[in-house]
Structures are given as structure tokens and as C-alpha cells.
Short mmCIF file of C-alpha atoms in Angstrom, two decimals:
data_model
loop_
_atom_site.label_atom_id
_atom_site.label_comp_id
_atom_site.label_asym_id
_atom_site.label_seq_id
_atom_site.Cartn_x
_atom_site.Cartn_y
_atom_site.Cartn_z
CA MET A 300 109.72 106.87 54.57
CA GLN A 301 109.62 106.97 58.39
CA SER A 302 105.98 105.91 58.43
CA ALA A 303 106.59 102.96 56.10
CA LYS A 304 109.66 101.89 58.05
CA CYS A 305 107.82 101.99 61.37
CA PHE A 306 104.84 100.14 59.88
CA LYS A 307 107.08 97.28 58.74
CA SER A 308 108.82 96.98 62.10
CA ALA A 309 105.50 97.04 63.94
CA TRP A 310 104.05 94.39 61.65
CA LYS A 311 106.94 92.06 62.49
CA LEU A 312 106.30 92.68 66.18
CA PHE A 313 102.58 91.93 65.93
CA LYS A 314 103.05 88.99 63.63
CA SER A 315 105.30 87.26 66.14
CA GLY A 316 102.95 88.06 69.00
CA SER A 317 99.71 87.16 67.23
CA GLU A 318 100.52 83.79 65.72
CA GLY A 319 98.16 81.18 67.05
CA ALA A 320 95.73 83.78 68.38
CA ALA A 321 92.82 82.32 66.41
CA ARG A 322 93.61 78.82 67.67
CA HIS A 323 93.66 80.19 71.21
CA TYR A 324 90.15 81.55 70.91
CA GLY A 325 88.90 78.56 68.98
CA ASN A 326 86.53 80.67 66.88
CA THR A 327 86.52 79.94 63.16
CA SER A 328 83.97 82.60 62.23
CA THR A 329 84.57 84.22 58.86
CA GLN A 330 81.70 86.70 59.21
CA GLY A 331 82.37 90.29 58.41
CA SER A 332 85.21 92.14 56.79
CA PHE A 333 85.16 95.42 58.70
CA GLY A 334 86.48 96.88 61.93
CA LEU A 335 85.67 99.81 64.19
CA LEU A 336 87.96 102.52 65.56
CA PHE A 337 86.48 104.51 68.44
CA ASP A 338 87.65 107.84 69.72
CA ILE A 339 86.92 108.14 73.45
CA ASP A 340 86.50 111.73 74.67
CA GLY A 341 83.39 113.25 73.14
CA VAL A 342 82.31 109.91 71.64
CA LEU A 343 82.08 107.51 74.59
CA VAL A 344 82.58 109.88 77.52
CA ARG A 345 82.64 113.59 78.34
CA GLY A 346 85.17 114.03 81.10
CA GLY A 347 84.35 111.26 83.56
CA THR A 348 80.73 110.90 82.51
CA PRO A 349 79.73 108.15 80.05
CA ILE A 350 77.56 109.19 77.11
CA PRO A 351 74.33 107.14 77.48
CA ALA A 352 74.37 105.91 73.86
CA ALA A 353 77.83 104.39 74.37
CA LYS A 354 76.76 101.79 76.93
CA ARG A 355 73.69 100.84 74.89
CA CYS A 356 75.83 100.51 71.80
CA PHE A 357 78.44 98.23 73.37
CA GLN A 358 75.84 95.91 74.83
CA LYS A 359 74.92 95.15 71.22
CA LEU A 360 78.52 94.91 70.02
CA VAL A 361 79.23 91.78 72.08
CA ASP A 362 77.51 88.41 71.93
CA ARG A 363 76.10 86.49 74.90
CA HIS A 364 79.60 85.22 75.69
CA GLY A 365 80.97 88.75 75.84
CA GLN A 366 82.94 88.37 72.61
CA TYR A 367 83.00 91.24 70.15
CA LYS A 368 81.15 90.71 66.88
CA VAL A 369 83.77 92.66 64.90
CA PRO A 370 87.31 93.85 65.67
CA VAL A 371 87.21 96.91 67.93
CA VAL A 372 90.06 99.27 68.83
CA PHE A 373 89.89 102.43 70.92
CA VAL A 374 92.09 105.21 69.50
CA THR A 375 92.48 108.24 71.72
CA ASN A 376 94.84 111.18 71.74
CA ALA A 377 94.97 110.99 75.53
CA GLY A 378 98.30 109.83 76.89
CA ASN A 379 98.46 110.41 80.63
CA CYS A 380 98.07 106.80 81.71
CA LEU A 381 99.03 103.21 80.93
CA ARG A 382 97.01 101.16 78.44
CA ARG A 383 96.03 98.78 81.21
CA ALA A 384 94.51 101.58 83.29
CA LYS A 385 92.57 102.98 80.31
CA ALA A 386 91.24 99.50 79.46
CA GLU A 387 90.05 98.97 83.03
CA HIS A 388 88.38 102.38 83.04
CA LEU A 389 86.59 101.71 79.75
CA SER A 390 85.48 98.28 80.95
CA SER A 391 83.84 99.80 84.02
CA LEU A 392 82.17 102.57 82.01
CA LEU A 393 80.85 100.40 79.17
CA ASP A 394 80.07 97.20 81.14
CA VAL A 395 82.01 95.09 78.61
CA GLU A 396 85.52 93.71 78.76
CA VAL A 397 88.11 95.96 77.15
CA THR A 398 91.64 94.55 77.00
CA PRO A 399 94.85 96.61 76.88
CA GLU A 400 95.47 95.20 73.39
CA GLN A 401 92.33 97.05 72.21
CA VAL A 402 93.52 100.40 73.51
CA MET A 403 95.72 102.77 71.57
CA LEU A 404 96.87 105.92 73.34
CA SER A 405 98.51 108.80 71.52
CA HIS A 406 101.97 107.58 72.54
CA SER A 407 101.46 103.88 71.68
CA PRO A 408 103.34 104.07 68.32
CA LEU A 409 106.47 105.11 70.22
CA ARG A 410 107.03 101.38 70.74
CA MET A 411 108.24 101.38 67.15
CA PHE A 412 110.90 104.07 67.71
CA THR A 413 113.44 101.63 69.07
CA GLN A 414 116.36 103.84 68.04
CA PHE A 415 115.54 106.04 71.07
CA HIS A 416 114.81 103.32 73.62
CA GLN A 417 118.36 103.21 74.99
CA LYS A 418 118.98 106.96 74.85
CA CYS A 419 118.49 109.44 77.69
CA VAL A 420 115.09 111.04 77.02
CA LEU A 421 113.36 113.94 78.74
CA VAL A 422 109.62 113.31 79.05
CA SER A 423 106.91 115.94 79.54
CA GLY A 424 103.26 115.52 80.45
CA GLN A 425 101.28 114.52 83.51
CA GLY A 426 100.28 111.29 85.19
CA PRO A 427 102.70 108.37 85.65
CA ILE A 428 104.89 109.42 82.75
CA PRO A 429 108.07 107.57 83.85
CA GLU A 430 106.06 104.33 84.04
CA VAL A 431 104.41 105.08 80.69
CA ALA A 432 107.79 105.74 79.07
CA ARG A 433 109.27 102.50 80.41
CA ALA A 434 106.23 100.52 79.29
CA LEU A 435 106.88 101.86 75.78
CA GLY A 436 110.45 100.59 75.87
CA PHE A 437 112.43 103.63 77.04
CA GLN A 438 115.15 102.61 79.47
CA ASN A 439 116.73 105.93 80.47
CA VAL A 440 114.06 108.45 81.44
CA VAL A 441 114.40 111.96 82.91
CA THR A 442 111.41 114.03 84.02
CA ILE A 443 110.89 117.80 84.07
CA ASP A 444 110.90 117.67 87.88
CA GLN A 445 114.31 116.01 87.83
CA VAL A 446 115.66 118.77 85.56
CA ARG A 447 114.15 121.39 87.85
CA GLU A 448 115.70 119.79 90.93
CA GLY A 449 119.03 119.26 89.18
CA TYR A 450 119.29 122.88 88.06
CA PRO A 451 117.50 124.99 90.74
CA LEU A 452 118.03 128.35 89.01
CA LEU A 453 116.15 127.50 85.82
CA ASP A 454 112.51 127.60 87.02
CA ILE A 455 111.79 131.06 88.44
CA VAL A 456 108.48 132.29 86.99
CA ASP A 457 106.60 131.27 90.14
CA HIS A 458 108.06 133.46 92.90
CA ASP A 459 107.02 130.96 95.55
CA ARG A 460 109.16 128.26 93.92
CA ARG A 461 112.26 130.36 93.41
CA PRO A 462 115.32 129.54 95.53
CA LYS A 463 115.34 131.75 98.63
CA ASP A 464 118.27 132.89 100.75
CA THR A 465 120.94 130.36 99.75
CA ILE A 466 121.12 128.94 96.25
CA PRO A 467 120.93 125.12 96.22
CA PRO A 468 123.87 123.42 94.53
CA THR A 469 123.48 122.16 90.99
CA LYS A 470 123.20 118.38 91.00
CA GLY A 471 123.75 117.97 87.29
CA LEU A 472 122.27 115.29 85.06
CA GLN A 473 123.62 113.22 82.23
CA PRO A 474 123.23 114.82 78.78
CA ILE A 475 119.72 114.51 77.34
CA ASP A 476 119.60 112.93 73.89
CA ALA A 477 115.95 113.55 72.95
CA VAL A 478 112.74 115.17 74.22
CA ILE A 479 109.38 113.38 74.22
CA LEU A 480 106.14 115.28 74.77
CA PHE A 481 103.36 112.94 75.93
CA GLY A 482 100.66 115.53 76.60
CA GLU A 483 99.85 118.86 78.17
CA PRO A 484 101.65 119.40 81.50
CA ILE A 485 100.23 121.02 84.62
CA ARG A 486 102.74 123.89 84.94
CA TRP A 487 103.06 125.17 81.41
CA GLU A 488 105.54 127.92 82.26
CA THR A 489 107.95 125.44 83.88
CA ASN A 490 107.78 122.92 81.04
CA LEU A 491 108.07 125.57 78.32
CA GLN A 492 111.12 127.12 79.99
CA LEU A 493 112.98 123.88 80.73
CA ILE A 494 112.23 122.22 77.38
CA LEU A 495 113.51 125.36 75.65
CA ASP A 496 116.63 125.22 77.84
CA VAL A 497 117.26 121.62 76.86
CA LEU A 498 116.72 122.26 73.15
CA LEU A 499 118.96 125.36 73.10
CA THR A 500 121.84 123.73 74.98
CA GLY A 501 122.05 120.42 73.12
CA GLY A 502 120.61 118.55 76.08
CA ARG A 503 122.92 120.16 78.69
CA PRO A 504 120.78 122.82 80.42
CA ASP A 505 123.67 124.02 82.64
CA ARG A 506 125.40 125.45 79.54
CA ASN A 507 124.80 128.70 77.68
CA TRP A 508 122.09 128.83 75.04
CA ASP A 509 123.03 128.35 71.43
CA SER A 510 120.94 131.06 69.77
CA ALA A 511 120.25 128.92 66.71
CA PRO A 512 121.18 125.25 67.20
CA SER A 513 121.00 123.42 63.92
CA PRO A 514 119.79 120.82 64.25
CA HIS A 515 118.52 120.73 67.82
CA ILE A 516 118.27 117.37 69.60
CA PRO A 517 115.37 115.15 68.42
CA LEU A 518 111.89 116.16 69.54
CA LEU A 519 108.95 113.71 69.41
CA ALA A 520 105.41 114.87 70.22
CA CYS A 521 102.20 112.95 70.88
CA ASN A 522 98.66 114.35 70.68
CA MET A 523 98.27 117.41 68.49
CA ASP A 524 94.70 118.26 69.53
CA LEU A 525 94.27 122.02 69.86
CA LEU A 526 90.92 121.47 71.59
CA TRP A 527 89.08 118.62 73.26
CA MET A 528 85.70 118.14 74.91
CA THR A 529 84.92 117.51 78.55
CA GLU A 530 81.86 118.35 80.69
CA ALA A 531 82.26 122.08 79.98
CA LYS A 532 79.95 123.61 77.40
CA ASN A 533 82.82 124.71 75.16
CA PRO A 534 86.01 122.87 74.11
CA ARG A 535 89.15 123.15 76.30
CA PHE A 536 92.81 123.61 75.37
CA GLY A 537 94.65 120.41 74.46
CA HIS A 538 98.28 119.45 73.93
CA GLY A 539 98.20 121.04 70.50
CA THR A 540 97.87 124.40 72.25
CA PHE A 541 100.97 123.65 74.32
CA LEU A 542 102.86 122.69 71.15
CA ALA A 543 101.81 125.96 69.50
CA CYS A 544 103.22 127.86 72.48
CA LEU A 545 106.52 125.95 72.38
CA GLU A 546 106.86 126.44 68.62
CA SER A 547 106.14 130.15 68.91
CA LEU A 548 108.64 130.63 71.74
CA TYR A 549 111.36 128.70 69.94
CA LYS A 550 110.93 130.76 66.78
CA LYS A 551 110.73 134.02 68.75
CA VAL A 552 114.03 133.25 70.51
CA THR A 553 115.99 131.68 67.65
CA GLY A 554 114.32 132.91 64.47
CA GLN A 555 114.18 129.26 63.38
CA GLU A 556 111.33 126.78 63.07
CA LEU A 557 111.09 124.07 65.70
CA LYS A 558 111.56 120.67 64.04
CA TYR A 559 109.95 117.40 65.04
CA GLU A 560 111.50 113.98 64.66
CA ALA A 561 107.95 112.61 64.75
CA LEU A 562 104.40 113.81 65.34
CA ILE A 563 102.25 111.01 66.73
CA GLY A 564 98.54 110.75 67.47
CA LYS A 565 95.57 111.67 65.34
CA PRO A 566 95.62 112.91 62.57
CA SER A 567 99.01 111.30 61.83
CA VAL A 568 98.83 108.45 59.29
CA LEU A 569 101.41 106.64 61.39
CA THR A 570 98.83 106.44 64.19
CA TYR A 571 96.23 104.90 61.89
CA ASN A 572 98.79 102.44 60.51
CA TYR A 573 99.41 101.29 64.05
CA ALA A 574 95.67 101.08 64.75
CA GLU A 575 95.34 98.96 61.60
CA LEU A 576 97.78 96.46 63.07
CA LEU A 577 95.78 96.31 66.29
CA LEU A 578 92.60 95.64 64.29
CA LYS A 579 94.36 92.79 62.48
CA GLN A 580 95.37 91.38 65.83
CA GLN A 581 91.77 91.54 67.08
CA ALA A 582 90.49 89.92 63.87
CA GLN A 583 92.91 87.04 64.39
CA LYS A 584 91.69 86.60 67.96
CA LEU A 585 88.13 86.40 66.64
CA GLY A 586 89.23 83.65 64.29
CA TRP A 587 88.54 85.59 61.12
CA SER A 588 90.10 84.02 58.06
CA SER A 589 89.32 86.98 55.81
CA PRO A 590 91.13 90.32 56.22
CA VAL A 591 89.53 93.55 57.36
CA GLN A 592 88.54 95.38 54.18
CA THR A 593 86.78 98.47 55.56
CA ILE A 594 87.54 100.49 58.67
CA TYR A 595 84.98 102.82 60.23
CA ALA A 596 86.63 105.55 62.31
CA ILE A 597 84.19 107.21 64.72
CA GLY A 598 85.09 110.58 66.26
CA ASP A 599 83.83 113.96 67.39
CA ASN A 600 86.65 116.26 66.27
CA PRO A 601 86.74 117.25 62.58
CA MET A 602 90.30 118.53 62.89
CA ALA A 603 91.72 115.35 64.43
CA ASP A 604 89.46 112.31 64.09
CA ILE A 605 87.94 113.12 60.71
CA TYR A 606 91.01 114.75 59.17
CA GLY A 607 93.16 111.81 60.26
CA ALA A 608 90.75 109.12 59.07
CA ASN A 609 90.41 110.79 55.67
CA LEU A 610 94.16 111.22 55.35
CA TYR A 611 94.62 107.54 56.20
CA ASP A 612 91.93 106.59 53.66
CA ARG A 613 93.86 108.51 51.02
CA SER A 614 97.03 106.59 51.88
CA LEU A 615 95.18 103.27 51.65
CA ARG A 616 93.83 104.10 48.21
CA ALA A 617 97.30 105.12 47.04
CA ALA A 618 98.99 101.98 48.39
CA PRO A 619 99.96 99.32 45.84
CA ARG A 620 97.49 96.46 45.75
CA THR A 621 100.45 94.13 46.11
CA GLU A 622 100.42 94.94 49.83
CA ALA A 623 98.57 91.86 51.00
CA GLN A 624 95.74 92.01 53.49
CA ARG A 625 95.68 95.76 53.92
CA PRO A 626 92.25 97.44 54.21
CA GLU A 627 90.79 98.98 51.10
CA THR A 628 89.20 102.03 52.69
CA CYS A 629 88.54 103.97 55.88
CA ARG A 630 85.18 105.69 56.37
CA SER A 631 85.01 108.64 58.78
CA ILE A 632 81.90 109.06 60.95
CA LEU A 633 81.38 112.30 62.88
CA VAL A 634 79.18 112.24 65.99
CA CYS A 635 77.50 115.28 67.55
CA THR A 636 78.23 114.58 71.22
CA GLY A 637 81.63 116.25 71.55
CA VAL A 638 83.61 119.02 69.85
CA TYR A 639 81.14 119.05 66.96
CA SER A 640 77.41 119.60 67.34
CA LYS A 641 74.69 120.21 64.76
CA GLU A 642 73.45 123.24 66.68
CA GLU A 643 76.86 124.91 66.57
CA GLU A 644 78.82 123.90 63.48
CA ALA A 645 81.79 126.01 64.56
CA PRO A 646 84.51 123.44 63.89
CA LEU A 647 83.37 122.61 60.37
CA ALA A 648 82.38 126.20 59.60
CA ALA A 649 85.79 127.41 60.77
CA SER A 650 87.52 124.93 58.48
CA ARG A 651 85.50 126.16 55.52
CA GLN A 652 86.54 129.73 56.33
CA GLY A 653 90.22 128.86 56.56
CA ALA A 654 90.66 128.52 60.35
CA PHE A 655 92.63 125.32 60.66
CA HIS A 656 92.88 123.91 64.19
CA GLY A 657 95.27 121.19 63.11
CA HIS A 658 99.00 121.18 63.66
CA ARG A 659 101.34 123.55 61.86
CA ASP A 660 103.08 120.73 59.99
CA PHE A 661 99.91 119.32 58.41
CA ALA A 662 98.74 120.95 55.21
CA PHE A 663 95.31 122.54 55.46
CA GLU A 664 92.89 120.75 53.12
CA VAL A 665 89.25 121.57 53.75
CA ASP A 666 88.06 118.35 52.12
CA LEU A 667 89.90 116.27 54.73
CA THR A 668 87.81 117.81 57.52
CA GLN A 669 84.55 116.70 55.89
CA PRO A 670 83.26 113.35 57.25
CA SER A 671 81.89 110.50 55.19
CA TYR A 672 78.83 110.54 57.47
CA VAL A 673 77.40 112.71 60.25
CA VAL A 674 75.23 111.00 62.88
CA GLU A 675 73.81 111.92 66.26
CA ASP A 676 75.82 109.63 68.54
CA VAL A 677 78.02 106.55 68.70
CA GLN A 678 75.09 104.14 68.65
CA ASP A 679 73.89 105.62 65.37
CA ALA A 680 77.45 105.39 64.05
CA VAL A 681 77.76 101.68 64.82
CA GLU A 682 74.30 100.90 63.45
CA LEU A 683 75.25 102.74 60.26
CA ALA A 684 78.43 100.68 59.87
CA PHE A 685 76.61 97.38 60.36
CA GLN A 686 73.84 98.46 57.99
CA ARG A 687 76.31 99.41 55.26
CA GLU A 688 78.03 96.05 55.67
CA GLY A 689 74.71 94.21 55.43
CA GLN A 690 75.01 92.64 58.87
CA PRO A 691 72.54 92.63 61.76
CA LEU A 692 73.71 94.34 64.94
CA CYS A 693 71.24 92.64 67.27
#
């Protein structure tokens, strides 16, 4: 119900903002009926290093005027920056123009959660998170550092940061109405402790813990990736690992399961619904008169990119055909330049053996981790999509 409700509200938002887009671009092309969703880490870059195939691929994806041949949206579970900054970074890496409207970060769907935009929210992560939160519509933002400064006795794991000699006075903050987790923080022990304090005190961390608050204040989390790929040979811990720690601590202390108001980012269907709207917006800007019928989702992580794309495909197939202009299918394409590699099939092999790296609240279905296609790199993935659609890429 929440997903459908958010999808409808987002569609109204995009519809009002996209009217006249085709007239603005002046392109009346009706070619094509497919769009591309690109993961970033492990598909286009590894850490700060571009994957060579990515630049070659994108030189073919634009025409001589720099306009994309098909709708393109970048869908990443990263969330430590603004869309504008990520678009500028991608533009410099790929040597093509990437606009903020083509970029979807893990927290982007939070724009649809307007019921929290006026509430006092505690945000956790790293990077310019207050600016990110405000850009998403949140008006009353509190950071972990502000909680730490407001209540000096709460953060004491690091002996060097403990109050010494005299105890600083408690400043006090207004009650916190909800907690939003953007991504993995830098000081895990501080964030785990203070978030637990907020959850167990109903948003008033100067009070005594309630051993089993039911329900606790709303908790929204973005990016459920247990692992992600950078320049290191093996995958690194992601925000999903931090969530697993928080869930385990909460249950250990209270005996109750931690509950989420929303889980956002791949593999959530809500994330793909939002990406679908962005693709529609891009198709309108290209002047397409026909709707996007097929989406190709390109990723490197079977537990996030592939699982999510397949789950979204299932929802599309189950949707009533009365829903006008919705895609018919989503094809998942797994590349071998990130978490998954042909030489070491650990992620897929683990899924077959019952080791599910996905989030606790997503049912483990082995079939959903199996891609529609496996290719070497992103260039092969794009060529495959164009070939299947019977269109030349050159």
C-alpha cells in the first residue's frame, strides 16, 4: 500500500514538472521503446577509478549533439552527496553530460515521504547530510553530532572523546520525531549508541530507556547493501552491515525486532518505481511519443541490483494492464567488473547455498538473484540491450 501511495504522489509531482519537456527539446523522435538503468559502483567506476568500458560505452550512447539515444538513469545505493554533485562527477568521468534529473541516489525517494518533511528528524550518515536532507524536503534536521554535543554523557566509547574533569552542561534538543539513516557513518559506535538512545527514549535521549517501546518512533533507512566494491580486491562493508548491527543491538537490548517505516534503495520495489518515473521524464525530454516498454537494469551485485530488478519485474507483470504507459518488463543484466566476477562466483554460489546477503526484511528467493543475462562489462550490457531491441548502437 505504501509503495502504491508513494508512486501515485510521485507521478503527480513529475507530471506537473515534465509537461512541455518534449516541446522544450524540440525532438519528435519516436525511435525505441526501452530505457537503461545503470548502477554506478562496480559497473561504471571502482572507487574513484572509471572502468575503461564505461567511457567507451557512453561515447556510443549519445549522438553527435550529445543527446542520449535512449532514456538513461543512474540508480545507485550511494547517498553521501547531493544529486548535483554526483551528476557533475559522472559527467567528468564519462565525458558526457549527466544532469541531476538522471541521477537517483538511495535517498531520492524520500522526496515522496512528505508526512515527515515538517517533523524533527535525526539523520545519520556522512557527507553533507543536513544539505542532503533539506534538498529532499526535510525542514527540521538534527545530526548525530548535535545530539552528541547536546547530551555530552552519551558518547563515551572513545576514551579520548569522553568529558574530562568537569561535565559539560546538557544543552537539550527538541524531541526527535523520526530517524533517517542515509548511509554508513564514520564512527559506528557513536551512531549505534545515540540512535539506540533516541529509539529507546521516544526521541528524548535525556530520559531513561524504555526497555521495550512499542512502537518506537519511525525509522527510515536508505541503502541496504551488505557489501559493495571499490578498488580493493574483495568487497567492503556497506550500510546494510551497519543496519544489521543496529537491528542486532536493538533486539539484544529489548528482545523485540527493530521496525522500519520504510526501506529505500535497491532492492526495494519503491526505488525502481521512482526510477521508472525518472525514465519517463527522460523519454519526454527526448520527445518520445511512445512509452518505455522494456527496462534494462545493469548492475554488479546479485543481492541488490539483480534481486531488485527481478522483484520489480515481477511487480510489473502482476500490475493490471489498465495502468497506462507502465513498462511491461525489466531485464536484469549482471556485469563481471564489481561484486560479481566469473572467476569467483561467490555471490551467486552463496545465494544457491542459502547465504542471503540481502536485508532481513526481504524474503530469500534464490531465483531473484539470478540475472536475465551475464556479460563481461557495461559496454557488453548496452550492446546486448540495443541488439535485443533491434536497434544499432553506432
